Amino acid sequence: MSTSKQIKSALISVFHKDGLAPIVQKLNELNVTIYSTGGTETFIKELGIDVIPVEDVTSYPSILGGRVKTLHPKIFGGILNRQDHKGDIAEMKEYEIPQIDLVIVDLYPFEKTVASGASEADIVEKIDIGGISLIRAAAKNFKDTFIVSSMEQYEEFLDIISENKGITSLEQRKKFAAKSFNVSSHYDTAIFNYFNEDEVVYKASEQKSQVLRYGENPHQKGYFFGDLDAMFDKLNGKELSYNNLLDVDAAVNLMEEFKGEAPTFAILKHNNACGFAQRETLKQAYIDALAGDPVSAFGGILIANTTIDAATANEIHDLFCEVVIAPKYDEDALEILKAKKNRIILVQKDVQLPQQLVRTSLNGLLVQDKDFITDAVGHLTYVTNTKPSASEIEDLLFASKLCKNTKSNTIVLVKNKQLLASGTGQTSRVDALNQAIEKAKNFGFDLQGAAMASDAFFPFPDCVEIADNAGIKSVIQPGGSIKDQLSIDYCNAYNISMVTTGTRHFKH
């Protein structure tokens, strides 16, 4: 039997009618018999095209307020019958079941209804039953039946039937069946995640994706699954790469800690801040952030928590950087930044970031809640005789926010709301501290009176002793070691203030 099929009959039942009219008109031109229900039936009639109500096939009305329309053996038999199966052919004739060669469905908008903040009753009513059943039936029987399962597929389907005068190939039917199982599985995942409160189950489905130039390295394939357009307006530059996206993610999460605060600027490299400062003007914040490590800033990711003006843009323009991110740009600032055509310029939208973090591990996934705790004055326990001054507390909390967003083991050194240096991703906390001190000194910073943050406790007094010898006089750390008192005793002996937070902020 030929694998090519001529569409002679179609069942159309859709929520969205946008883009449907040209398909219906083309099917009519091809003399296709059309069956339909409810609002779709009315829509087709208003186009002046003949349509057979499903009720005329089933001899059963739409019932329960429209909840049951197509769920009937004469409909599903018409979709699921095997056209090369003698038994199916005989039963089709015996029970007067019409052949249905094409099914077009667009499901009730469940996710949009949830996102709108609708009541549970309204959300439940947007769980499509008949539509999802039609999709699965037609997709299962792709050898004989063509399924169009979403309005996003209308244009491609119209091209197929227009070019081939209603004849479809097995390859085309199988391709659209795959699309349909994607639609149905995504739909069910969204419904499960809405209702699930008790099951420890990870289900995720992301419909939007893009192929990246490559992965972490040129020999690796790379993909992004998500909706970047919901996060950013891209105003200039080349496409974001895999590594760009990792850095942008780190930048956005870091700056989230400083949302609504005074002008703040960050420069990131390999997911860590190499420059960071908060000042009265954004220009000065950028200048002081760059001073933290002008070497690493080359090719970095830049992010601001407020509008980038022309004065700041002029400073940025002298630096080779991959990406600039801000909530807004002045027009004259954009003109300056766009002068380099490959520089990626992003306007960050006010979108809630994911509440869970996911990564692959061995033959599975690790899933955890985001680290929602940001250390604040109310979290502090003053464990030493010397108490930090008000300005020192500001620097300690500033350093703690940076520490939370830096790879462990880490030590962060801050003075006057400027990142002096950090030790990042070290296997030893002592190594992280020594790295930070050496780096700060290499860039000419005076560590006298600086504040130090650690992402985890000190099991020995070695770190506070090294810090003291470098001139650091205030420390913030989680505490919780059985040997906390050793570090506290050293601080008391040398007039260093130390506060603990009770919260560890590892970032592996």
Coordinates of C-alpha atoms in Angstrom, one line a residue:
M1 CA 0.0 0.0 0.0
S2 CA 1.3 3.5 -0.9
T3 CA 2.7 5.5 2.0
S4 CA 1.4 8.7 0.4
K5 CA -2.1 9.7 1.6
Q6 CA -4.7 12.0 0.1
I7 CA -6.5 14.0 2.8
K8 CA -10.2 13.6 2.1
S9 CA -11.7 14.4 5.5
A10 CA -10.7 16.4 8.5
L11 CA -11.7 17.0 12.1
I12 CA -10.9 20.5 13.3
S13 CA -11.4 21.5 17.0
V14 CA -9.2 24.4 18.2
F15 CA -9.0 27.0 20.9
H16 CA -7.1 29.6 19.0
K17 CA -8.5 30.5 15.6
D18 CA -5.6 32.8 14.5
G19 CA -4.1 31.5 11.2
L20 CA -6.8 28.8 10.8
A21 CA -8.8 30.5 8.0
P22 CA -6.2 29.9 5.2
I23 CA -6.1 26.2 6.1
V24 CA -9.8 25.8 6.1
Q25 CA -10.1 27.6 2.8
K26 CA -7.4 25.4 1.3
L27 CA -9.1 22.2 2.5
N28 CA -12.3 23.4 1.0
E29 CA -10.5 24.0 -2.3
L30 CA -9.3 20.4 -2.1
N31 CA -12.9 19.2 -1.5
V32 CA -12.0 17.9 1.9
T33 CA -15.0 17.0 4.1
I34 CA -14.7 19.0 7.3
Y35 CA -16.1 17.9 10.7
S36 CA -16.0 20.3 13.7
T37 CA -17.4 21.3 17.1
G38 CA -18.6 24.3 19.0
G39 CA -16.8 27.6 18.4
T40 CA -14.6 26.2 15.7
E41 CA -17.7 25.0 13.8
T42 CA -19.2 28.5 14.0
F43 CA -15.9 30.0 12.8
I44 CA -15.8 27.7 9.7
K45 CA -19.4 28.5 8.9
E46 CA -18.7 32.2 9.1
L47 CA -16.1 31.7 6.4
G48 CA -18.9 30.5 4.2
I49 CA -17.6 26.9 4.1
D50 CA -19.6 23.8 4.7
V51 CA -18.9 21.9 7.9
I52 CA -20.5 18.8 9.5
P53 CA -21.1 19.0 13.2
V54 CA -19.6 16.2 15.2
E55 CA -23.1 15.7 16.7
D56 CA -24.4 14.6 13.3
V57 CA -21.7 11.8 13.2
T58 CA -22.2 10.6 16.8
S59 CA -25.9 11.2 17.1
Y60 CA -25.0 12.5 20.5
P61 CA -25.1 16.2 21.6
S62 CA -22.2 18.1 23.3
I63 CA -22.9 17.6 27.0
L64 CA -21.8 18.7 30.4
G65 CA -21.2 22.3 29.3
G66 CA -19.0 21.3 26.4
R67 CA -16.8 19.0 28.5
V68 CA -17.7 16.0 26.3
K69 CA -18.0 16.6 22.5
T70 CA -15.6 14.3 20.6
L71 CA -15.1 11.5 23.0
H72 CA -17.1 8.9 21.0
P73 CA -16.2 5.6 19.2
K74 CA -17.3 7.0 15.8
I75 CA -14.8 9.8 16.1
F76 CA -11.9 7.8 17.6
G77 CA -12.7 4.9 15.3
G78 CA -12.4 7.2 12.3
I79 CA -9.0 8.4 13.5
L80 CA -7.5 5.1 14.8
N81 CA -8.6 2.6 12.1
R82 CA -5.8 0.9 10.2
Q83 CA -6.6 1.4 6.5
D84 CA -4.7 -1.8 5.5
H85 CA -6.4 -4.0 8.2
K86 CA -9.3 -6.1 6.9
G87 CA -10.9 -6.3 10.3
D88 CA -10.8 -2.6 10.8
I89 CA -12.2 -2.0 7.3
A90 CA -15.1 -4.3 8.0
E91 CA -15.9 -2.7 11.4
M92 CA -15.8 0.8 9.9
K93 CA -18.4 -0.3 7.4
E94 CA -20.5 -2.2 9.9
Y95 CA -20.7 0.6 12.4
E96 CA -20.9 3.4 9.7
I97 CA -17.8 5.1 11.0
P98 CA -16.5 7.9 8.8
Q99 CA -12.8 8.0 7.8
I100 CA -10.9 10.9 9.4
D101 CA -7.6 11.6 7.6
L102 CA -6.6 14.8 9.3
V103 CA -7.0 16.1 12.8
I104 CA -6.3 19.8 13.7
V105 CA -6.3 20.6 17.4
D106 CA -5.1 23.6 19.5
L107 CA -5.4 22.9 23.2
Y108 CA -7.0 25.0 25.9
P109 CA -4.3 27.4 27.2
F110 CA -3.6 25.8 30.6
E111 CA -0.2 27.5 31.2
K112 CA -1.4 30.9 30.3
T113 CA -4.4 30.5 32.6
V114 CA -2.1 29.6 35.5
A115 CA 0.2 32.5 34.7
S116 CA -2.7 34.9 34.7
G117 CA -3.4 34.2 38.4
A118 CA -6.8 32.7 37.7
S119 CA -8.8 30.8 40.3
E120 CA -8.3 27.0 40.7
A121 CA -11.8 26.5 39.2
D122 CA -10.9 28.4 36.1
I123 CA -7.5 26.6 35.8
V124 CA -9.2 23.2 36.1
E125 CA -11.6 24.1 33.3
K126 CA -8.6 24.8 31.0
I127 CA -7.4 21.2 31.3
D128 CA -8.1 19.9 27.8
I129 CA -9.5 16.3 27.7
G130 CA -11.0 15.8 24.3
G131 CA -8.2 17.7 22.5
I132 CA -5.3 15.8 24.2
S133 CA -7.1 12.5 23.4
L134 CA -7.5 13.5 19.7
I135 CA -3.8 14.4 19.5
R136 CA -2.6 11.1 21.0
A137 CA -5.0 9.0 18.8
A138 CA -4.0 10.7 15.6
A139 CA -0.3 10.7 16.4
K140 CA -0.4 7.0 17.3
N141 CA -2.0 6.3 13.9
F142 CA 0.5 8.5 11.9
K143 CA 0.7 5.8 9.2
D144 CA -2.8 6.8 8.1
T145 CA -3.7 10.1 9.9
F146 CA -2.1 13.5 9.8
I147 CA -2.1 15.4 13.1
V148 CA -1.7 19.2 13.6
S149 CA -1.5 19.8 17.3
S150 CA -0.7 23.5 17.8
M151 CA -1.3 26.8 16.0
E152 CA 2.5 27.1 15.8
Q153 CA 2.3 24.3 13.2
Y154 CA -0.4 25.9 11.0
E155 CA 2.0 27.6 8.6
E156 CA 4.1 24.6 7.9
F157 CA 1.1 22.4 7.4
L158 CA -0.5 24.8 5.0
D159 CA 2.7 24.8 2.9
I160 CA 2.6 21.0 2.8
I161 CA -1.0 20.7 1.5
S162 CA -0.6 23.7 -0.8
E163 CA 2.5 22.3 -2.5
N164 CA 1.2 18.7 -2.7
K165 CA -2.5 19.3 -3.3
G166 CA -3.5 17.6 -0.1
I167 CA -1.2 14.6 -0.4
T168 CA 1.0 13.8 2.6
S169 CA 4.0 11.5 2.9
L170 CA 4.7 9.0 5.7
E171 CA 7.7 11.0 6.6
Q172 CA 5.7 14.2 7.1
R173 CA 3.0 12.4 9.1
K174 CA 5.6 10.9 11.4
K175 CA 7.3 14.2 11.8
F176 CA 4.1 15.9 12.9
A177 CA 3.3 12.9 15.2
A178 CA 6.6 13.5 17.0
K179 CA 5.7 17.2 17.3
S180 CA 2.3 16.2 18.7
F181 CA 3.7 13.9 21.4
N182 CA 6.0 16.8 22.4
V183 CA 2.9 19.0 22.7
S184 CA 1.0 16.5 24.8
S185 CA 3.9 15.6 27.1
H186 CA 4.6 19.3 27.7
Y187 CA 1.0 19.9 28.5
D188 CA 0.8 17.0 30.9
T189 CA 4.0 18.1 32.6
A190 CA 2.6 21.6 33.2
I191 CA -0.6 20.2 34.7
F192 CA 1.3 17.8 37.0
N193 CA 3.7 20.5 38.2
Y194 CA 0.7 22.8 39.0
F195 CA -1.0 20.1 41.1
N196 CA 2.0 18.4 42.6
E197 CA 2.7 19.2 46.3
D198 CA 3.8 15.9 47.8
E199 CA 5.6 13.8 45.2
V200 CA 9.4 14.1 45.1
V201 CA 9.4 14.0 41.3
Y202 CA 11.3 16.2 38.8
K203 CA 9.4 16.9 35.6
A204 CA 10.5 19.7 33.3
S205 CA 9.6 20.5 29.7
E206 CA 11.0 23.5 27.8
Q207 CA 9.5 24.2 24.4
K208 CA 11.8 27.0 23.3
S209 CA 15.4 26.2 22.3
Q210 CA 18.2 27.4 20.2
V211 CA 21.4 25.8 18.8
L212 CA 24.5 27.6 20.1
R213 CA 27.6 28.1 18.0
Y214 CA 29.2 25.4 20.2
G215 CA 29.4 24.3 23.8
E216 CA 32.1 25.1 26.4
N217 CA 34.7 24.3 23.7
P218 CA 34.5 24.4 19.9
H219 CA 34.5 20.6 19.6
Q220 CA 31.3 20.3 21.8
K221 CA 27.8 20.8 20.6
G222 CA 25.8 23.3 22.7
Y223 CA 22.1 24.2 23.1
F224 CA 20.0 26.5 25.2
F225 CA 16.6 25.5 26.3
G226 CA 14.6 28.5 27.6
D227 CA 13.1 31.8 26.5
L228 CA 15.9 34.4 26.4
D229 CA 13.4 36.9 24.9
A230 CA 11.5 36.8 28.1
M231 CA 14.7 37.7 30.1
F232 CA 16.3 40.3 27.8
D233 CA 15.9 42.6 24.8
K234 CA 19.0 42.2 22.7
L235 CA 20.0 45.5 21.2
N236 CA 23.3 44.8 19.6
G237 CA 26.0 42.2 18.9
K238 CA 26.5 38.6 18.0
E239 CA 24.6 35.7 19.4
L240 CA 25.2 34.6 23.0
S241 CA 27.5 31.6 23.3
Y242 CA 27.4 28.8 25.8
N243 CA 30.1 30.4 28.0
N244 CA 28.4 33.8 27.6
L245 CA 25.2 32.4 29.0
L246 CA 26.9 30.9 32.0
D247 CA 28.5 34.2 32.8
V248 CA 25.3 36.2 32.2
D249 CA 23.5 33.8 34.5
A250 CA 26.1 34.4 37.2
A251 CA 26.0 38.2 36.6
V252 CA 22.2 38.4 36.8
N253 CA 22.1 36.4 40.0
L254 CA 24.8 38.4 41.6
M255 CA 23.2 41.8 40.8
E256 CA 19.9 40.5 42.1
E257 CA 21.4 40.9 45.5
F258 CA 21.8 44.6 44.9
K259 CA 18.5 45.4 43.2
G260 CA 17.2 48.8 44.2
E261 CA 20.4 49.9 45.9
A262 CA 22.7 52.7 45.1
P263 CA 24.4 52.6 41.6
T264 CA 26.3 49.3 41.5
F265 CA 28.5 47.9 38.8
A266 CA 30.0 44.4 38.4
I267 CA 32.5 42.8 36.0
L268 CA 32.5 39.0 35.8
K269 CA 34.9 36.5 34.4
H270 CA 34.3 32.7 34.4
N271 CA 31.2 33.1 36.6
N272 CA 33.0 35.1 39.3
A273 CA 33.1 38.8 40.0
C274 CA 36.6 40.2 39.3
G275 CA 35.4 43.8 39.8
F276 CA 32.6 45.2 41.9
A277 CA 31.8 48.6 43.4
Q278 CA 28.8 50.7 44.7
R279 CA 29.0 54.4 44.4
E280 CA 26.9 57.6 44.2
T281 CA 27.2 57.6 40.4
L282 CA 27.3 54.6 38.0
K283 CA 30.4 56.0 36.2
Q284 CA 32.4 56.0 39.5
A285 CA 31.0 52.5 40.3
Y286 CA 32.3 51.3 37.0
I287 CA 35.7 53.0 37.4
D288 CA 36.2 51.5 40.8
A289 CA 34.9 48.0 39.8
L290 CA 37.5 48.0 36.9
A291 CA 40.3 49.0 39.3
G292 CA 39.6 45.8 41.2
D293 CA 41.2 43.7 38.4
P294 CA 41.7 45.6 35.0
V295 CA 43.5 42.5 33.6
S296 CA 40.7 40.0 34.2
A297 CA 38.1 42.5 33.0
F298 CA 39.3 42.1 29.4
G299 CA 36.6 40.0 27.6
G300 CA 34.4 40.1 30.7
I301 CA 30.7 40.4 31.3
L302 CA 29.5 43.8 32.6
I303 CA 26.3 44.4 34.5
A304 CA 24.7 47.5 36.2
N305 CA 21.8 47.7 38.5
T306 CA 20.6 51.0 37.0
T307 CA 20.4 53.0 33.8
I308 CA 23.7 53.3 31.9
D309 CA 24.3 56.9 30.9
A310 CA 26.7 58.4 28.3
A311 CA 29.4 59.2 30.9
T312 CA 29.5 55.5 32.0
A313 CA 29.3 54.3 28.4
N314 CA 32.3 56.3 27.4
E315 CA 34.3 54.6 30.1
I316 CA 33.0 51.2 29.2
H317 CA 33.8 51.8 25.5
D318 CA 37.5 51.7 26.1
L319 CA 37.3 48.2 27.4
F320 CA 37.0 45.1 25.3
C321 CA 34.0 43.2 26.8
E322 CA 31.7 40.5 25.6
V323 CA 28.4 41.6 27.1
V324 CA 26.9 44.6 28.8
I325 CA 23.7 44.2 30.8
A326 CA 21.5 46.9 32.4
P327 CA 17.8 47.5 33.1
K328 CA 17.9 50.6 30.8
Y329 CA 20.3 52.7 28.6
D330 CA 20.2 56.4 27.7
E331 CA 20.0 56.8 23.9
D332 CA 23.4 58.6 23.7
A333 CA 24.9 55.8 25.8
L334 CA 23.6 53.2 23.3
E335 CA 25.1 55.1 20.4
I336 CA 28.5 54.9 22.1
L337 CA 28.2 51.2 23.0
K338 CA 26.9 50.1 19.6
A339 CA 30.0 51.4 17.9
K340 CA 31.5 48.0 18.4
K341 CA 29.3 45.7 16.4
N342 CA 30.1 42.5 18.1
R343 CA 29.5 43.8 21.6
I344 CA 26.4 42.2 23.0
I345 CA 24.0 44.7 24.6
L346 CA 21.2 43.4 26.7
V347 CA 18.3 45.1 28.5
Q348 CA 17.4 43.0 31.5
K349 CA 13.6 42.7 32.0
D350 CA 12.1 42.4 35.5
V351 CA 11.5 38.6 35.4
Q352 CA 11.5 36.2 38.3
L353 CA 14.5 33.9 38.2
P354 CA 14.1 30.1 38.7
Q355 CA 13.4 29.0 42.2
Q356 CA 15.2 25.7 41.7
L357 CA 18.7 24.9 40.4
V358 CA 19.3 21.8 38.2
R359 CA 22.5 20.2 37.0
T360 CA 23.5 16.8 35.7
S361 CA 25.4 14.4 38.0
L362 CA 26.5 10.9 37.1
N363 CA 23.6 9.2 35.4
G364 CA 21.0 11.6 36.9
L365 CA 20.2 15.1 38.0
L366 CA 20.8 17.1 41.2
V367 CA 18.0 19.5 42.0
Q368 CA 18.0 22.0 44.9
D369 CA 16.3 25.2 46.0
K370 CA 18.0 28.4 45.2
D371 CA 20.0 29.9 48.0
F372 CA 17.3 32.5 49.1
I373 CA 19.1 33.8 52.2
T374 CA 20.9 37.1 51.9
D375 CA 22.8 37.9 55.1
A376 CA 21.5 41.0 56.8
V377 CA 22.0 42.8 60.1
G378 CA 19.3 40.8 61.8
H379 CA 21.3 37.6 61.1
L380 CA 24.5 38.7 62.8
T381 CA 25.8 37.4 66.0
Y382 CA 28.6 39.5 67.5
V383 CA 31.0 37.0 68.9
T384 CA 34.1 39.1 69.7
N385 CA 34.8 41.8 72.3
T386 CA 35.5 44.3 69.6
K387 CA 32.3 45.2 67.7
P388 CA 32.3 46.3 64.1
S389 CA 31.4 49.9 63.4
A390 CA 28.4 50.9 61.3
S391 CA 30.6 51.3 58.2
E392 CA 32.3 48.0 58.8
I393 CA 29.0 46.2 59.1
E394 CA 28.0 47.7 55.7
D395 CA 31.2 46.4 54.2
L396 CA 30.9 43.0 55.9
L397 CA 27.3 42.5 54.4
F398 CA 28.5 43.8 51.1
A399 CA 31.3 41.3 51.1
S400 CA 29.0 38.5 52.2
K401 CA 26.7 39.0 49.2
L402 CA 29.7 38.8 46.9
C403 CA 31.0 35.7 48.7
K404 CA 27.6 34.0 48.3
N405 CA 27.9 34.4 44.5
T406 CA 31.6 33.3 44.2
K407 CA 32.9 29.8 43.7
S408 CA 33.9 27.9 46.8
N409 CA 36.2 27.8 48.6
T410 CA 36.3 31.6 48.6
I411 CA 37.4 34.6 50.6
V412 CA 36.3 38.1 49.6
L413 CA 38.0 41.3 50.6
V414 CA 36.0 44.6 50.6
K415 CA 36.7 48.1 51.6
N416 CA 34.3 51.1 51.3
K417 CA 31.9 49.0 49.2
Q418 CA 34.6 48.0 46.6
L419 CA 35.8 44.5 45.9
L420 CA 39.5 44.6 46.5
A421 CA 40.1 41.0 45.6
S422 CA 38.8 37.5 46.1
G423 CA 40.2 34.0 46.3
T424 CA 38.0 31.8 44.2
G425 CA 37.5 28.0 43.8
Q426 CA 40.4 27.0 46.0
T427 CA 40.7 23.6 47.7
S428 CA 42.0 25.3 50.8
R429 CA 40.5 28.3 52.6
V430 CA 44.0 29.5 53.5
D431 CA 44.9 29.3 49.8
A432 CA 41.8 31.4 48.9
L433 CA 42.8 34.0 51.5
N434 CA 46.4 34.2 50.3
Q435 CA 45.3 34.4 46.7
A436 CA 43.0 37.3 47.6
I437 CA 45.7 39.2 49.6
E438 CA 48.3 38.8 46.9
K439 CA 45.9 39.9 44.2
A440 CA 44.8 43.0 46.2
K441 CA 48.4 44.0 46.7
N442 CA 49.3 43.5 43.1
F443 CA 46.7 46.0 42.1
G444 CA 47.9 48.5 44.7
F445 CA 45.1 48.2 47.3
D446 CA 45.7 49.1 51.0
L447 CA 44.1 46.3 53.1
Q448 CA 44.3 48.3 56.3
G449 CA 40.7 48.4 57.7
A450 CA 39.4 46.0 55.0
A451 CA 36.6 43.6 55.7
M452 CA 36.8 39.8 55.0
A453 CA 34.0 37.4 54.2
S454 CA 34.3 33.6 54.1
D455 CA 31.7 31.3 52.6
A456 CA 32.3 28.7 55.4
F457 CA 33.5 28.6 58.9
F458 CA 37.2 28.6 60.1
P459 CA 38.2 25.3 61.8
F460 CA 41.5 26.9 62.8
P461 CA 42.6 30.4 63.6
D462 CA 45.1 30.5 60.7
C463 CA 42.9 32.5 58.4
V464 CA 42.1 35.3 60.9
E465 CA 45.9 35.4 61.8
I466 CA 46.8 35.8 58.1
A467 CA 44.1 38.4 57.7
D468 CA 45.3 40.3 60.7
N469 CA 48.9 40.4 59.5
A470 CA 47.6 41.9 56.2
G471 CA 45.7 44.7 58.0
I472 CA 42.2 43.3 57.9
K473 CA 40.2 44.2 61.0
S474 CA 36.6 42.9 60.5
V475 CA 35.4 39.4 59.6
I476 CA 32.1 37.8 58.6
Q477 CA 31.7 34.0 58.5
P478 CA 29.0 31.4 59.1
G479 CA 30.4 30.0 62.3
G480 CA 29.5 26.5 63.4
S481 CA 32.9 24.8 63.8
I482 CA 33.5 22.9 67.0
K483 CA 36.7 25.0 67.1
D484 CA 35.0 28.4 66.6
Q485 CA 36.5 29.6 69.9
L486 CA 40.1 29.4 68.5
S487 CA 39.4 32.0 65.9
I488 CA 37.3 34.1 68.3
D489 CA 40.2 34.0 70.9
Y490 CA 42.7 35.2 68.3
C491 CA 40.3 38.1 67.3
N492 CA 39.9 39.1 70.9
A493 CA 43.6 39.1 71.4
Y494 CA 44.3 41.4 68.5
N495 CA 41.2 43.6 68.5
I496 CA 39.6 42.2 65.4
S497 CA 35.8 42.3 65.1
M498 CA 34.0 39.1 64.0
V499 CA 30.4 38.4 63.3
T500 CA 28.8 35.1 62.4
T501 CA 25.7 34.5 60.4
G502 CA 24.7 30.9 61.0
T503 CA 24.4 30.4 57.2
R504 CA 26.9 28.7 55.0
H505 CA 27.0 29.8 51.3
F506 CA 28.9 27.1 49.4
K507 CA 28.8 27.5 45.6
H508 CA 30.4 24.5 43.9

